[in-house]
Amino acid sequence: MSSSRHGTRGNAPILAKLLLFLTCLTLTTGLSAETLEATLAQLAERSFKVKLEAVESIATSEDGRALSILEALAAGELYTWKGVPRVVIGRKSGRTMHLLDPLTGQALGEGRAKKIILNNAMRVALRGAIAARTLSSPDPAARLGAAREMLGDTSPAATKALATQLEREQDAEVRAAITLALAIARLGAQEADTRLAAVTALEASLYPEARNALLPLAEADPDPAVKAAATKTLEDIDQLLAWNARAETLFFGLSLGSVLVLAAIGLAITFGVMGVINMAHGELIMLGAYTTYLVQSALPGWIDYSLVLAIPAAFIVSGLFGIAIERTVIRFLYGRPLETLLATFGISLILQQLVRTFISAQNVVVQNPSWMSGSWQINPALALTYNRLYILIFALLVFAALLVILRRTALGLEVRAVSQNRAMARAMGVRSERVDALTFGLGAGIAGVAGVALSQLTNVGPNMGQAYIIDSFMVVVFGGVGNLWGTLVGGMTLGIANKVMEPWAGAVLAKILVLIFIILFIQKRPRGLFPQRGRAAEG
Amino acid sequence: MIIRAMKDDTGGQILLAVLLAAVLLVPILSLAVPDSSPLHLSTYTVTLLGKYLCYALLAVAVDLVWGYLGILSLGHGAFFALGGYAMGMYLMRQIGDRGVYGDPVLPDFMVFLDWKELPWFWQGFDMFWFAALMALLAPGVLAYLFGYLAFRSRVTGVYLSIITQALTYALMLAFFRNEMGFGGNNGLTDFKDLLGFDLQSDATRAGLFVASALALGLGYLACRIIVTSRLGRVTVAIRDAESRTRFIGYRVEQIKAAIFTFSAMLAGLAGALYVPQVGIINPSEFSPINSIEIVIWVAVGGRATLYGAAVGALMVNYGKSLFTAVFPDAWLFALGGLFVLVTLLLPRGLTGLLRQRSAG
């Protein structure tokens, strides 16, 4: 009984569909009912060989009810009735087993039944047969799924089903999928011409099944023309795949770069514009991530929207912390960067411990909204995950917003004035203390916003800030202190460099190499990629 | 020379006197006084004190470059760990066939990784003198190369701090890799004996304590001799006005690289003495946080005094042991608060406060 319990679990919807289907069919019971019944009885045999033959014969049967029987068999719903030599559909409720006639759907009452056991060969045959039958379904999405399922299936039955469907298929997408599946199937044809046509049809196909099917032909096809064509097509496919792989690496690099830029861009303000070494920057990122967690916890039913709400919330939380840090500690340390480094490092320890004490020492779970999951399938060999894509776009938006704030607003003007010449700015009536606090708050708030984005990619825990602080400093120093564009270019360059090296060096070694590269780069250009020019750069 | 170096250094004289007393007293209290006596020092305490002394030596090394050369090095944790690894490799080789797998040559982790022979960089570490030399040379050579490049390019101030931190971080990542051949994640441990002495015995522990105290004393004297010499005066000149010193005609890069290298070797020595006492060395010793912590010891004690660094290291670490035993959660609050308060309120450290008192 334990095996039957296993088989019926969770199949209620399939069963309901099946029943509906069967009731329709009972009206049109055809001539072949007897033959179908005979083959059905074969399924009760012990021998897998006999059962496989039965599956194949049902698969090729003209009878319209064959699909439902195959589906029931694949779903593990077909049983043999104990004592009665008959195959039935079994439906368990509680401890009793309700039996139905597989051909008519009639209830046969309760009884004891034994599940029909499948082996792998049968499962493969069933999958192919069901796909071939679904190919003529009225639903285009079902037909497309069936055609994709049949990629690489070279059985004559499959080829026949595909060819038949191709003649009457209207939907362009399904046609393309069927053509592809058919071409792969025909690669195994007897006639050289058919094979050659199939090879031509597979030109530039990025499906791995197409490549796998072409391989033996390119290696040892008896016909030289086919062999040459297959080799050429294979080379073209490999080249295309290589380009796709490069595009993927580039995307991963840009994605890592966007994370680095997000993490570093707040620092580009506090360190780059104000000259403050803020070792608590990573913890401000962490606070942003925790704000996301708290917003999600406060609005449990709104996962899809709470992430958007978390962005301003994190900006405010981290920004206020930043202003508090500036007012209580940093303002006493201007002009003493090394002391600032130590004091802010102390603050980072305190913030970490605050989170550990008041929230949890363990990592917390931040959920991904539904629109962040899944991926954008550009072609069979290239898919971009939405979360990385959105974060890349988000990083660019944050960068643009910051650029606008610094270049186009009154605050931005004052920030630049104070950073270039504090005394002169004060003489012109700029309240430099207020500007300092706001600038630091802005940098901290941006760190919080970065934390919202990072919470979607990595673990959120008390230590997460430490993972970013060194990278962030590297990006700012590499890009050039005091230059936002430098941070963008620097972050993206380091991200891509990391991902390009990763395949042959491994993730850790790639990171080490990037660090060594930066150390050497600083020797050559101590002021980074885009050094600040003018008087402000001296000193 | 020694007398001249120590003449006006009251704090240093007290420190050396205390160290001398400790060298004489601790072995007696630990080995000769019976367990029942209240004066008896347990092996645990002796080891703890020895550990603190290693930290103090490390702090003196950092103070030499930070206090007198103006370089805030965040790489001294790495030099310390490199010295520790050199000693750890020697101790690993001393295990011989007493390891879990019983291989006479290969340490356990190599057998575990299915390595067939000893990598080239493990050759020679079965000899103590070679390991001791490497404990000094490995950090020294790294510091010289790094320092020479950085100082020649005139990377200074915050930038230098950040790239020393990058160096430390890169080393940590590298030592975490199993392929590097330093035991990966787990590091080196399960040590048995040092120069034939059983590491678990009380006498060896007392001996290691004495060695640490002597190393601290000698290291202190050496630093003191440097800072009171002509070289020391140039060093301070570089700290206060680097360009001017260069224009006067001093080879600033060379002097900086030399002092930085010497300081790194002292840190390596501290690491080498530290490892047999704690019984393990692993990549987390490279963690950038450790390097910053060393700086705070110096800041708490008082920068540019040398003895202040030693006092700071002893005090902060004693506080850490105390705190983590009583309120484990509060330690980071305390340490973080210490960072903030010392930089804001005590720019000259605790010894600076004392000097002010006695002067005023």
Tab-separated table of N, CA, C and O in Angstrom, chain B residues 39-83:
chain	number	residue	atom	x	y	z
B	39	LEU	N	50.162	31.731	45.647
B	39	LEU	CA	51.104	32.419	44.765
B	39	LEU	C	51.381	31.634	43.477
B	39	LEU	O	52.017	32.136	42.568
B	40	HIS	N	50.906	30.396	43.435
B	40	HIS	CA	51.195	29.556	42.270
B	40	HIS	C	50.532	30.113	41.015
B	40	HIS	O	49.369	30.543	41.039
B	41	LEU	N	51.279	30.112	39.912
B	41	LEU	CA	50.723	30.544	38.624
B	41	LEU	C	50.398	29.306	37.809
B	41	LEU	O	51.258	28.449	37.598
B	42	SER	N	49.139	29.204	37.333
B	42	SER	CA	48.777	28.022	36.547
B	42	SER	C	49.395	28.132	35.154
B	42	SER	O	49.766	29.228	34.703
B	43	THR	N	49.495	26.990	34.482
B	43	THR	CA	50.051	26.979	33.128
B	43	THR	C	49.226	27.879	32.223
B	43	THR	O	49.755	28.575	31.363
B	44	TYR	N	47.909	27.871	32.483
B	44	TYR	CA	47.015	28.707	31.676
B	44	TYR	C	47.414	30.179	31.787
B	44	TYR	O	47.543	30.880	30.778
B	45	THR	N	47.643	30.623	33.015
B	45	THR	CA	48.009	32.026	33.223
B	45	THR	C	49.349	32.344	32.565
B	45	THR	O	49.511	33.384	31.929
B	46	VAL	N	50.306	31.414	32.728
B	46	VAL	CA	51.631	31.655	32.141
B	46	VAL	C	51.500	31.808	30.635
B	46	VAL	O	52.062	32.732	30.032
B	47	THR	N	50.717	30.918	30.010
B	47	THR	CA	50.540	30.979	28.566
B	47	THR	C	49.865	32.276	28.156
B	47	THR	O	50.246	32.919	27.180
B	48	LEU	N	48.847	32.665	28.961
B	48	LEU	CA	48.120	33.898	28.656
B	48	LEU	C	49.070	35.093	28.712
B	48	LEU	O	49.085	35.945	27.811
B	49	LEU	N	49.906	35.111	29.766
B	49	LEU	CA	50.849	36.225	29.906
B	49	LEU	C	51.841	36.226	28.737
B	49	LEU	O	52.157	37.285	28.182
B	50	GLY	N	52.292	35.029	28.372
B	50	GLY	CA	53.228	34.933	27.249
B	50	GLY	C	52.601	35.467	25.969
B	50	GLY	O	53.237	36.162	25.172
B	51	LYS	N	51.324	35.149	25.788
B	51	LYS	CA	50.589	35.622	24.616
B	51	LYS	C	50.530	37.152	24.614
B	51	LYS	O	50.796	37.796	23.596
B	52	TYR	N	50.227	37.718	25.781
B	52	TYR	CA	50.154	39.184	25.873
B	52	TYR	C	51.495	39.813	25.509
B	52	TYR	O	51.540	40.858	24.861
B	53	LEU	N	52.580	39.159	25.951
B	53	LEU	CA	53.903	39.721	25.670
B	53	LEU	C	54.167	39.728	24.163
B	53	LEU	O	54.760	40.667	23.631
B	54	CYS	N	53.695	38.679	23.472
B	54	CYS	CA	53.858	38.652	22.009
B	54	CYS	C	53.086	39.803	21.384
B	54	CYS	O	53.574	40.478	20.476
B	55	TYR	N	51.866	40.023	21.886
B	55	TYR	CA	51.076	41.146	21.375
B	55	TYR	C	51.789	42.472	21.644
B	55	TYR	O	51.779	43.381	20.808
B	56	ALA	N	52.413	42.556	22.831
B	56	ALA	CA	53.088	43.800	23.187
B	56	ALA	C	54.240	44.064	22.221
B	56	ALA	O	54.441	45.196	21.762
B	57	LEU	N	54.983	43.000	21.886
B	57	LEU	CA	56.088	43.155	20.932
B	57	LEU	C	55.546	43.619	19.577
B	57	LEU	O	56.104	44.504	18.921
B	58	LEU	N	54.430	43.023	19.176
B	58	LEU	CA	53.793	43.407	17.920
B	58	LEU	C	53.397	44.889	17.963
B	58	LEU	O	53.610	45.646	17.004
B	59	ALA	N	52.853	45.316	19.109
B	59	ALA	CA	52.430	46.713	19.235
B	59	ALA	C	53.631	47.649	19.168
B	59	ALA	O	53.561	48.720	18.547
B	60	VAL	N	54.754	47.242	19.786
B	60	VAL	CA	55.960	48.070	19.724
B	60	VAL	C	56.402	48.223	18.265
B	60	VAL	O	56.770	49.315	17.813
B	61	ALA	N	56.316	47.100	17.506
B	61	ALA	CA	56.701	47.146	16.096
B	61	ALA	C	55.814	48.126	15.333
B	61	ALA	O	56.293	48.895	14.491
B	62	VAL	N	54.506	48.103	15.626
B	62	VAL	CA	53.593	49.015	14.928
B	62	VAL	C	53.874	50.448	15.337
B	62	VAL	O	53.876	51.361	14.508
B	63	ASP	N	54.169	50.651	16.632
B	63	ASP	CA	54.420	52.015	17.095
B	63	ASP	C	55.668	52.591	16.433
B	63	ASP	O	55.734	53.788	16.158
B	64	LEU	N	56.645	51.727	16.161
B	64	LEU	CA	57.861	52.216	15.514
B	64	LEU	C	57.521	52.863	14.167
B	64	LEU	O	58.016	53.940	13.854
B	65	VAL	N	56.649	52.223	13.378
B	65	VAL	CA	56.342	52.799	12.067
B	65	VAL	C	55.251	53.863	12.147
B	65	VAL	O	55.263	54.835	11.398
B	66	TRP	N	54.308	53.682	13.061
B	66	TRP	CA	53.210	54.665	13.109
B	66	TRP	C	53.641	55.899	13.901
B	66	TRP	O	53.462	57.036	13.479
B	67	GLY	N	54.230	55.646	15.061
B	67	GLY	CA	54.580	56.757	15.927
B	67	GLY	C	55.756	57.573	15.397
B	67	GLY	O	55.776	58.785	15.530
B	68	TYR	N	56.754	56.893	14.823
B	68	TYR	CA	57.985	57.606	14.471
B	68	TYR	C	58.149	57.822	12.974
B	68	TYR	O	59.010	58.549	12.541
B	69	LEU	N	57.314	57.131	12.160
B	69	LEU	CA	57.472	57.269	10.707
B	69	LEU	C	56.173	57.751	10.068
B	69	LEU	O	56.150	58.099	8.898
B	70	GLY	N	55.099	57.756	10.855
B	70	GLY	CA	53.828	58.267	10.337
B	70	GLY	C	53.120	57.331	9.385
B	70	GLY	O	52.209	57.725	8.678
B	71	ILE	N	53.552	56.047	9.339
B	71	ILE	CA	52.888	55.088	8.456
B	71	ILE	C	51.868	54.308	9.284
B	71	ILE	O	52.248	53.548	10.181
B	72	LEU	N	50.595	54.486	8.993
B	72	LEU	CA	49.589	53.679	9.690
B	72	LEU	C	49.478	52.364	8.936
B	72	LEU	O	48.749	52.246	7.968
B	73	SER	N	50.255	51.380	9.383
B	73	SER	CA	50.283	50.113	8.666
B	73	SER	C	49.116	49.244	9.101
B	73	SER	O	48.940	48.981	10.282
B	74	LEU	N	48.328	48.810	8.133
B	74	LEU	CA	47.290	47.823	8.427
B	74	LEU	C	47.748	46.465	7.909
B	74	LEU	O	46.949	45.610	7.577
B	75	GLY	N	49.063	46.287	7.830
B	75	GLY	CA	49.603	45.031	7.325
B	75	GLY	C	50.379	44.271	8.381
B	75	GLY	O	50.881	43.182	8.120
B	76	HIS	N	50.475	44.840	9.591
B	76	HIS	CA	51.312	44.165	10.580
B	76	HIS	C	50.703	42.871	11.079
B	76	HIS	O	51.420	41.973	11.498
B	77	GLY	N	49.381	42.779	11.028
B	77	GLY	CA	48.739	41.511	11.360
B	77	GLY	C	49.222	40.420	10.418
B	77	GLY	O	49.428	39.274	10.811
B	78	ALA	N	49.427	40.804	9.152
B	78	ALA	CA	49.891	39.829	8.161
B	78	ALA	C	51.334	39.434	8.426
B	78	ALA	O	51.691	38.256	8.326
B	79	PHE	N	52.181	40.395	8.794
B	79	PHE	CA	53.587	40.055	9.071
B	79	PHE	C	53.667	39.130	10.289
B	79	PHE	O	54.445	38.176	10.311
B	80	PHE	N	52.852	39.441	11.278
B	80	PHE	CA	52.756	38.610	12.481
B	80	PHE	C	52.350	37.186	12.095
B	80	PHE	O	52.984	36.204	12.495
B	81	ALA	N	51.317	37.084	11.256
B	81	ALA	CA	50.832	35.762	10.861
B	81	ALA	C	51.877	35.019	10.023
B	81	ALA	O	52.030	33.804	10.163
B	82	LEU	N	52.624	35.745	9.182
B	82	LEU	CA	53.648	35.079	8.369
B	82	LEU	C	54.719	34.466	9.273
B	82	LEU	O	55.144	33.318	9.068
B	83	GLY	N	55.149	35.234	10.276
B	83	GLY	CA	56.108	34.687	11.235
B	83	GLY	C	55.528	33.470	11.930
B	83	GLY	O	56.208	32.455	12.128
